[in-house]
């Protein structure tokens, strides 16, 4: 069974802090998505990873295929980073596959 | 290039009624996936359509059905609504060349 587990569930940080959100996934998932969801529902895709590391601005995502683990890091956090961050696993072995979502990490960055 | 749009944005129905939610894919995308997100939970996969055919289904009963049209827009239909169907319904479009799914803003359904 494909599963995706995230931690922590809730995270509060002070502006400027370095933030890490973790995601573990099960066998059968070949790619990991990191998504950002703001209040009101809109979801934005941040990264898709199947190996290595990706960086976009202050966001860095890493994945360790052997350990089936991925992390999302935010450097110099800012209150506008406050959102729910979701990791989602995908199996693209067949057709497009579907996404299996973690429960999300609610991040609140205080000024 | 237009993004993924969904309509309506909000909807209130009563138990037993039927509802149709709509999704317009991003230009060039031939695959649409639908997800249900209950309050405080991660989205759950309902089903996916690829070139007008159902291409995978999650653990949802048959009263959840869908359609994809030749222009790749899509509908999600839910019959005999139950209180637990209250949720945010998200659609996402993609294409074989991208693998990344692009999400719409969602339709928030409340069943009373």
PDB file of C-alpha atoms in Angstrom:
ATOM      1  CA  UNK A   1       0.000   0.000   0.000  1.00  0.00           C
ATOM      2  CA  UNK A   2       1.336   3.422  -0.925  1.00  0.00           C
ATOM      3  CA  UNK A   3       1.589   5.760   2.052  1.00  0.00           C
ATOM      4  CA  UNK A   4       2.997   9.196   2.729  1.00  0.00           C
ATOM      5  CA  UNK A   5       3.750  10.411   6.254  1.00  0.00           C
ATOM      6  CA  UNK A   6       4.682  13.977   7.162  1.00  0.00           C
ATOM      7  CA  UNK A   7       6.138  15.601  10.235  1.00  0.00           C
ATOM      8  CA  UNK A   8       5.634  17.765  12.123  1.00  0.00           C
ATOM      9  CA  UNK A   9       1.888  18.287  11.865  1.00  0.00           C
ATOM     10  CA  UNK A  10       2.155  21.866  13.130  1.00  0.00           C
ATOM     11  CA  UNK A  11       5.158  24.163  13.192  1.00  0.00           C
ATOM     12  CA  UNK A  12       5.547  27.656  14.600  1.00  0.00           C
ATOM     13  CA  UNK A  13       8.691  29.639  13.858  1.00  0.00           C
ATOM     14  CA  UNK A  14      10.050  33.136  14.327  1.00  0.00           C
ATOM     15  CA  UNK A  15      10.799  35.210  11.260  1.00  0.00           C
ATOM     16  CA  UNK A  16      14.285  34.427   9.967  1.00  0.00           C
ATOM     17  CA  UNK A  17      14.450  30.876  11.289  1.00  0.00           C
ATOM     18  CA  UNK A  18      15.497  27.902   9.168  1.00  0.00           C
ATOM     19  CA  UNK A  19      12.614  25.479   8.774  1.00  0.00           C
ATOM     20  CA  UNK A  20      12.586  21.792   7.888  1.00  0.00           C
ATOM     21  CA  UNK A  21       9.543  19.675   7.086  1.00  0.00           C
ATOM     22  CA  UNK A  22       9.988  15.936   6.655  1.00  0.00           C
ATOM     23  CA  UNK A  23       8.209  13.357   4.531  1.00  0.00           C
ATOM     24  CA  UNK A  24       8.563   9.580   4.469  1.00  0.00           C
ATOM     25  CA  UNK A  25       6.988   7.414   1.839  1.00  0.00           C
ATOM     26  CA  UNK A  26       6.455   3.752   1.099  1.00  0.00           C
ATOM     27  CA  UNK A  27       7.505   1.419  -1.683  1.00  0.00           C
ATOM     28  CA  UNK A  28       5.840   2.053  -5.020  1.00  0.00           C
ATOM     29  CA  UNK A  29       6.210   5.815  -5.011  1.00  0.00           C
ATOM     30  CA  UNK A  30       8.652   6.967  -7.654  1.00  0.00           C
ATOM     31  CA  UNK A  31       8.383  10.752  -7.343  1.00  0.00           C
ATOM     32  CA  UNK A  32       7.602  13.216  -4.592  1.00  0.00           C
ATOM     33  CA  UNK A  33       5.759  16.492  -4.932  1.00  0.00           C
ATOM     34  CA  UNK A  34       5.954  19.348  -2.460  1.00  0.00           C
ATOM     35  CA  UNK A  35       2.891  21.567  -2.528  1.00  0.00           C
ATOM     36  CA  UNK A  36       1.875  24.746  -0.730  1.00  0.00           C
ATOM     37  CA  UNK A  37      -1.725  25.385   0.247  1.00  0.00           C
ATOM     38  CA  UNK A  38      -2.846  28.790   1.459  1.00  0.00           C
ATOM     39  CA  UNK A  39      -6.007  29.465   3.478  1.00  0.00           C
ATOM     40  CA  UNK A  40      -8.955  29.277   1.094  1.00  0.00           C
ATOM     41  CA  UNK A  41      -7.678  26.180  -0.616  1.00  0.00           C
ATOM     42  CA  UNK A  42      -5.453  27.147  -3.535  1.00  0.00           C
ATOM     43  CA  UNK A  43      -2.644  24.646  -4.040  1.00  0.00           C
ATOM     44  CA  UNK A  44       0.626  25.587  -5.687  1.00  0.00           C
ATOM     45  CA  UNK A  45       3.142  23.008  -6.812  1.00  0.00           C
ATOM     46  CA  UNK A  46       6.589  23.861  -5.423  1.00  0.00           C
ATOM     47  CA  UNK A  47       8.763  20.952  -6.514  1.00  0.00           C
ATOM     48  CA  UNK A  48       8.646  17.529  -8.079  1.00  0.00           C
ATOM     49  CA  UNK A  49      11.587  15.306  -7.158  1.00  0.00           C
ATOM     50  CA  UNK A  50      12.611  11.827  -8.142  1.00  0.00           C
ATOM     51  CA  UNK A  51      16.245  12.186  -7.074  1.00  0.00           C
ATOM     52  CA  UNK A  52      18.734  14.644  -5.626  1.00  0.00           C
ATOM     53  CA  UNK A  53      17.939  18.187  -4.668  1.00  0.00           C
ATOM     54  CA  UNK A  54      16.115  21.188  -6.090  1.00  0.00           C
ATOM     55  CA  UNK A  55      16.284  24.846  -5.078  1.00  0.00           C
ATOM     56  CA  UNK A  56      13.977  27.741  -5.838  1.00  0.00           C
ATOM     57  CA  UNK A  57      14.653  30.983  -4.043  1.00  0.00           C
ATOM     58  CA  UNK A  58      14.579  30.322  -0.303  1.00  0.00           C
ATOM     59  CA  UNK A  59      13.072  26.864  -0.756  1.00  0.00           C
ATOM     60  CA  UNK A  60      15.165  23.714  -1.007  1.00  0.00           C
ATOM     61  CA  UNK A  61      13.819  20.187  -1.454  1.00  0.00           C
ATOM     62  CA  UNK A  62      15.876  17.030  -1.082  1.00  0.00           C
ATOM     63  CA  UNK A  63      15.068  13.384  -1.549  1.00  0.00           C
ATOM     64  CA  UNK A  64      16.873  10.229  -0.460  1.00  0.00           C
ATOM     65  CA  UNK A  65      15.636   7.357  -2.603  1.00  0.00           C
ATOM     66  CA  UNK A  66      17.288   4.621  -0.510  1.00  0.00           C
ATOM     67  CA  UNK A  67      15.745   5.882   2.729  1.00  0.00           C
ATOM     68  CA  UNK A  68      12.444   6.867   1.034  1.00  0.00           C
ATOM     69  CA  UNK A  69      12.615  10.255   2.703  1.00  0.00           C
ATOM     70  CA  UNK A  70      12.297  13.825   1.504  1.00  0.00           C
ATOM     71  CA  UNK A  71      12.713  17.171   3.224  1.00  0.00           C
ATOM     72  CA  UNK A  72      11.551  20.674   2.426  1.00  0.00           C
ATOM     73  CA  UNK A  73      13.690  23.459   3.843  1.00  0.00           C
ATOM     74  CA  UNK A  74      12.868  27.155   4.050  1.00  0.00           C
ATOM     75  CA  UNK A  75      15.738  29.510   4.716  1.00  0.00           C
ATOM     76  CA  UNK A  76      15.245  32.953   6.296  1.00  0.00           C
ATOM     77  CA  UNK A  77      11.566  32.271   6.892  1.00  0.00           C
ATOM     78  CA  UNK A  78       9.059  35.087   6.540  1.00  0.00           C
ATOM     79  CA  UNK A  79       5.450  35.498   7.719  1.00  0.00           C
ATOM     80  CA  UNK A  80       4.285  35.197   4.092  1.00  0.00           C
ATOM     81  CA  UNK A  81       5.612  31.610   4.147  1.00  0.00           C
ATOM     82  CA  UNK A  82       2.776  30.749   6.553  1.00  0.00           C
ATOM     83  CA  UNK A  83       0.731  28.044   4.833  1.00  0.00           C
ATOM     84  CA  UNK A  84       0.129  24.319   4.834  1.00  0.00           C
ATOM     85  CA  UNK A  85       2.914  22.383   3.144  1.00  0.00           C
ATOM     86  CA  UNK A  86       1.948  19.026   1.718  1.00  0.00           C
ATOM     87  CA  UNK A  87       4.079  16.260   0.318  1.00  0.00           C
ATOM     88  CA  UNK A  88       2.471  13.919  -2.174  1.00  0.00           C
ATOM     89  CA  UNK A  89       3.804  10.723  -3.659  1.00  0.00           C
ATOM     90  CA  UNK A  90       3.278   9.670  -7.231  1.00  0.00           C
ATOM     91  CA  UNK A  91       3.725   6.405  -9.057  1.00  0.00           C
ATOM     92  CA  UNK A  92       4.407   7.127 -12.682  1.00  0.00           C
ATOM     93  CA  UNK A  93       5.145   3.529 -13.572  1.00  0.00           C
ATOM     94  CA  UNK A  94       1.756   3.131 -15.233  1.00  0.00           C
ATOM     95  CA  UNK A  95       0.030   6.007 -16.933  1.00  0.00           C
ATOM     96  CA  UNK A  96      -0.026   9.422 -15.306  1.00  0.00           C
ATOM     97  CA  UNK A  97      -0.569   7.952 -11.887  1.00  0.00           C
ATOM     98  CA  UNK A  98      -2.340   9.737  -9.087  1.00  0.00           C
ATOM     99  CA  UNK A  99      -1.042  11.611  -6.081  1.00  0.00           C
ATOM    100  CA  UNK A 100      -1.121  10.178  -2.557  1.00  0.00           C
ATOM    101  CA  UNK A 101      -1.063  13.062  -0.137  1.00  0.00           C
ATOM    102  CA  UNK A 102       0.379  13.433   3.319  1.00  0.00           C
ATOM    103  CA  UNK A 103      -1.805  15.208   5.872  1.00  0.00           C
ATOM    104  CA  UNK A 104       0.177  18.412   5.587  1.00  0.00           C
ATOM    105  CA  UNK A 105       2.297  20.541   7.903  1.00  0.00           C
ATOM    106  CA  UNK A 106       0.734  23.780   9.039  1.00  0.00           C
ATOM    107  CA  UNK A 107       3.491  26.389   9.242  1.00  0.00           C
ATOM    108  CA  UNK A 108       3.043  29.663  11.035  1.00  0.00           C
ATOM    109  CA  UNK A 109       5.898  32.187  10.894  1.00  0.00           C
ATOM    110  CA  UNK A 110       5.632  34.961  13.487  1.00  0.00           C
ATOM    111  CA  UNK A 111       7.117  38.417  12.852  1.00  0.00           C
TER     112      UNK A 111
ATOM    113  CA  UNK B   1      -1.588  29.967 -21.187  1.00  0.00           C
ATOM    114  CA  UNK B   2      -4.644  29.865 -18.905  1.00  0.00           C
ATOM    115  CA  UNK B   3      -4.539  28.072 -15.584  1.00  0.00           C
ATOM    116  CA  UNK B   4      -6.903  25.499 -14.126  1.00  0.00           C
ATOM    117  CA  UNK B   5     -10.294  26.936 -13.234  1.00  0.00           C
ATOM    118  CA  UNK B   6     -13.129  25.435 -11.238  1.00  0.00           C
ATOM    119  CA  UNK B   7     -16.764  26.361 -10.779  1.00  0.00           C
ATOM    120  CA  UNK B   8     -18.598  27.130  -8.656  1.00  0.00           C
ATOM    121  CA  UNK B   9     -16.283  28.388  -5.896  1.00  0.00           C
ATOM    122  CA  UNK B  10     -18.777  27.619  -3.139  1.00  0.00           C
ATOM    123  CA  UNK B  11     -21.910  25.503  -3.017  1.00  0.00           C
ATOM    124  CA  UNK B  12     -24.477  24.581  -0.374  1.00  0.00           C
ATOM    125  CA  UNK B  13     -26.654  21.500  -0.855  1.00  0.00           C
ATOM    126  CA  UNK B  14     -28.899  19.378   1.324  1.00  0.00           C
ATOM    127  CA  UNK B  15     -28.602  15.678   2.039  1.00  0.00           C
ATOM    128  CA  UNK B  16     -29.883  13.503  -0.796  1.00  0.00           C
ATOM    129  CA  UNK B  17     -29.388  16.109  -3.497  1.00  0.00           C
ATOM    130  CA  UNK B  18     -27.073  15.780  -6.487  1.00  0.00           C
ATOM    131  CA  UNK B  19     -24.227  18.127  -7.413  1.00  0.00           C
ATOM    132  CA  UNK B  20     -22.059  18.760 -10.481  1.00  0.00           C
ATOM    133  CA  UNK B  21     -18.679  20.439 -10.159  1.00  0.00           C
ATOM    134  CA  UNK B  22     -16.731  21.658 -13.173  1.00  0.00           C
ATOM    135  CA  UNK B  23     -13.073  21.969 -14.030  1.00  0.00           C
ATOM    136  CA  UNK B  24     -11.319  23.516 -17.013  1.00  0.00           C
ATOM    137  CA  UNK B  25      -7.861  22.146 -17.636  1.00  0.00           C
ATOM    138  CA  UNK B  26      -4.758  24.137 -18.304  1.00  0.00           C
ATOM    139  CA  UNK B  27      -4.201  24.547 -22.025  1.00  0.00           C
ATOM    140  CA  UNK B  28      -2.523  21.493 -23.568  1.00  0.00           C
ATOM    141  CA  UNK B  29      -3.277  19.165 -20.652  1.00  0.00           C
ATOM    142  CA  UNK B  30      -5.229  15.973 -21.452  1.00  0.00           C
ATOM    143  CA  UNK B  31      -5.393  14.488 -17.956  1.00  0.00           C
ATOM    144  CA  UNK B  32      -7.591  15.626 -15.090  1.00  0.00           C
ATOM    145  CA  UNK B  33      -7.536  14.295 -11.539  1.00  0.00           C
ATOM    146  CA  UNK B  34     -10.143  15.012  -8.889  1.00  0.00           C
ATOM    147  CA  UNK B  35      -9.441  15.100  -5.144  1.00  0.00           C
ATOM    148  CA  UNK B  36     -11.572  15.507  -2.031  1.00  0.00           C
ATOM    149  CA  UNK B  37     -10.078  17.375   0.907  1.00  0.00           C
ATOM    150  CA  UNK B  38     -11.943  17.209   4.195  1.00  0.00           C
ATOM    151  CA  UNK B  39     -11.255  19.910   6.757  1.00  0.00           C
ATOM    152  CA  UNK B  40      -7.844  19.439   8.355  1.00  0.00           C
ATOM    153  CA  UNK B  41      -6.909  16.517   6.116  1.00  0.00           C
ATOM    154  CA  UNK B  42      -4.777  16.022   3.049  1.00  0.00           C
ATOM    155  CA  UNK B  43      -6.554  15.576  -0.286  1.00  0.00           C
ATOM    156  CA  UNK B  44      -7.784  12.096  -1.196  1.00  0.00           C
ATOM    157  CA  UNK B  45      -7.724  10.865  -4.786  1.00  0.00           C
ATOM    158  CA  UNK B  46     -11.202  10.340  -6.267  1.00  0.00           C
ATOM    159  CA  UNK B  47     -10.460   9.477  -9.896  1.00  0.00           C
ATOM    160  CA  UNK B  48      -8.520  10.512 -12.953  1.00  0.00           C
ATOM    161  CA  UNK B  49      -9.560  10.990 -16.581  1.00  0.00           C
ATOM    162  CA  UNK B  50      -7.205  10.690 -19.530  1.00  0.00           C
ATOM    163  CA  UNK B  51      -8.450  11.448 -23.023  1.00  0.00           C
ATOM    164  CA  UNK B  52     -12.108  11.141 -21.946  1.00  0.00           C
ATOM    165  CA  UNK B  53     -11.680   7.728 -20.258  1.00  0.00           C
ATOM    166  CA  UNK B  54     -11.497   6.979 -16.522  1.00  0.00           C
ATOM    167  CA  UNK B  55      -7.886   6.110 -15.827  1.00  0.00           C
ATOM    168  CA  UNK B  56      -7.809   5.154 -12.179  1.00  0.00           C
ATOM    169  CA  UNK B  57     -10.093   5.478  -9.191  1.00  0.00           C
ATOM    170  CA  UNK B  58      -9.605   5.883  -5.468  1.00  0.00           C
ATOM    171  CA  UNK B  59     -11.692   4.464  -2.666  1.00  0.00           C
ATOM    172  CA  UNK B  60     -14.912   6.354  -3.385  1.00  0.00           C
ATOM    173  CA  UNK B  61     -18.387   4.860  -3.921  1.00  0.00           C
ATOM    174  CA  UNK B  62     -20.073   4.742  -7.342  1.00  0.00           C
ATOM    175  CA  UNK B  63     -22.236   7.756  -6.518  1.00  0.00           C
ATOM    176  CA  UNK B  64     -19.075   9.736  -7.296  1.00  0.00           C
ATOM    177  CA  UNK B  65     -18.835   9.805 -11.082  1.00  0.00           C
ATOM    178  CA  UNK B  66     -17.125  11.907 -13.671  1.00  0.00           C
ATOM    179  CA  UNK B  67     -16.825  12.928 -17.270  1.00  0.00           C
ATOM    180  CA  UNK B  68     -14.123  14.394 -19.436  1.00  0.00           C
ATOM    181  CA  UNK B  69     -15.038  16.244 -22.596  1.00  0.00           C
ATOM    182  CA  UNK B  70     -13.201  16.477 -25.958  1.00  0.00           C
ATOM    183  CA  UNK B  71     -11.737  19.824 -24.890  1.00  0.00           C
ATOM    184  CA  UNK B  72     -10.412  17.998 -21.775  1.00  0.00           C
ATOM    185  CA  UNK B  73     -12.582  19.934 -19.351  1.00  0.00           C
ATOM    186  CA  UNK B  74     -14.160  17.721 -16.737  1.00  0.00           C
ATOM    187  CA  UNK B  75     -17.115  17.283 -14.403  1.00  0.00           C
ATOM    188  CA  UNK B  76     -17.422  15.584 -11.053  1.00  0.00           C
ATOM    189  CA  UNK B  77     -20.934  14.408 -10.191  1.00  0.00           C
ATOM    190  CA  UNK B  78     -21.986  13.316  -6.739  1.00  0.00           C
ATOM    191  CA  UNK B  79     -25.396  11.724  -6.232  1.00  0.00           C
ATOM    192  CA  UNK B  80     -27.343  11.196  -3.008  1.00  0.00           C
ATOM    193  CA  UNK B  81     -25.213  13.680  -1.087  1.00  0.00           C
ATOM    194  CA  UNK B  82     -24.258  12.822   2.482  1.00  0.00           C
ATOM    195  CA  UNK B  83     -23.133  15.147   5.258  1.00  0.00           C
ATOM    196  CA  UNK B  84     -19.602  13.687   5.045  1.00  0.00           C
ATOM    197  CA  UNK B  85     -19.351  14.836   1.428  1.00  0.00           C
ATOM    198  CA  UNK B  86     -18.798  18.357   2.767  1.00  0.00           C
ATOM    199  CA  UNK B  87     -15.266  19.161   1.665  1.00  0.00           C
ATOM    200  CA  UNK B  88     -13.056  21.108  -0.699  1.00  0.00           C
ATOM    201  CA  UNK B  89     -13.017  19.450  -4.131  1.00  0.00           C
ATOM    202  CA  UNK B  90      -9.861  20.031  -6.108  1.00  0.00           C
ATOM    203  CA  UNK B  91      -9.124  19.230  -9.706  1.00  0.00           C
ATOM    204  CA  UNK B  92      -5.669  19.116 -11.194  1.00  0.00           C
ATOM    205  CA  UNK B  93      -4.592  18.890 -14.797  1.00  0.00           C
ATOM    206  CA  UNK B  94      -1.422  17.480 -16.269  1.00  0.00           C
ATOM    207  CA  UNK B  95       0.063  16.135 -19.474  1.00  0.00           C
ATOM    208  CA  UNK B  96       2.445  13.265 -20.221  1.00  0.00           C
ATOM    209  CA  UNK B  97       5.267  15.718 -20.804  1.00  0.00           C
ATOM    210  CA  UNK B  98       4.969  17.505 -17.460  1.00  0.00           C
ATOM    211  CA  UNK B  99       4.091  14.958 -14.742  1.00  0.00           C
ATOM    212  CA  UNK B 100       3.535  17.986 -12.484  1.00  0.00           C
ATOM    213  CA  UNK B 101      -0.118  18.495 -11.668  1.00  0.00           C
ATOM    214  CA  UNK B 102      -1.541  22.008 -11.769  1.00  0.00           C
ATOM    215  CA  UNK B 103      -4.313  22.566  -9.279  1.00  0.00           C
ATOM    216  CA  UNK B 104      -7.442  24.617  -9.549  1.00  0.00           C
ATOM    217  CA  UNK B 105      -8.614  26.814  -6.658  1.00  0.00           C
ATOM    218  CA  UNK B 106     -11.186  24.244  -5.576  1.00  0.00           C
ATOM    219  CA  UNK B 107     -14.927  24.156  -4.973  1.00  0.00           C
ATOM    220  CA  UNK B 108     -16.023  24.224  -1.357  1.00  0.00           C
ATOM    221  CA  UNK B 109     -19.136  22.072  -0.906  1.00  0.00           C
ATOM    222  CA  UNK B 110     -21.255  22.176   2.218  1.00  0.00           C
ATOM    223  CA  UNK B 111     -23.947  19.534   2.664  1.00  0.00           C
ATOM    224  CA  UNK B 112     -26.601  20.350   5.256  1.00  0.00           C
TER     225      UNK B 112
END
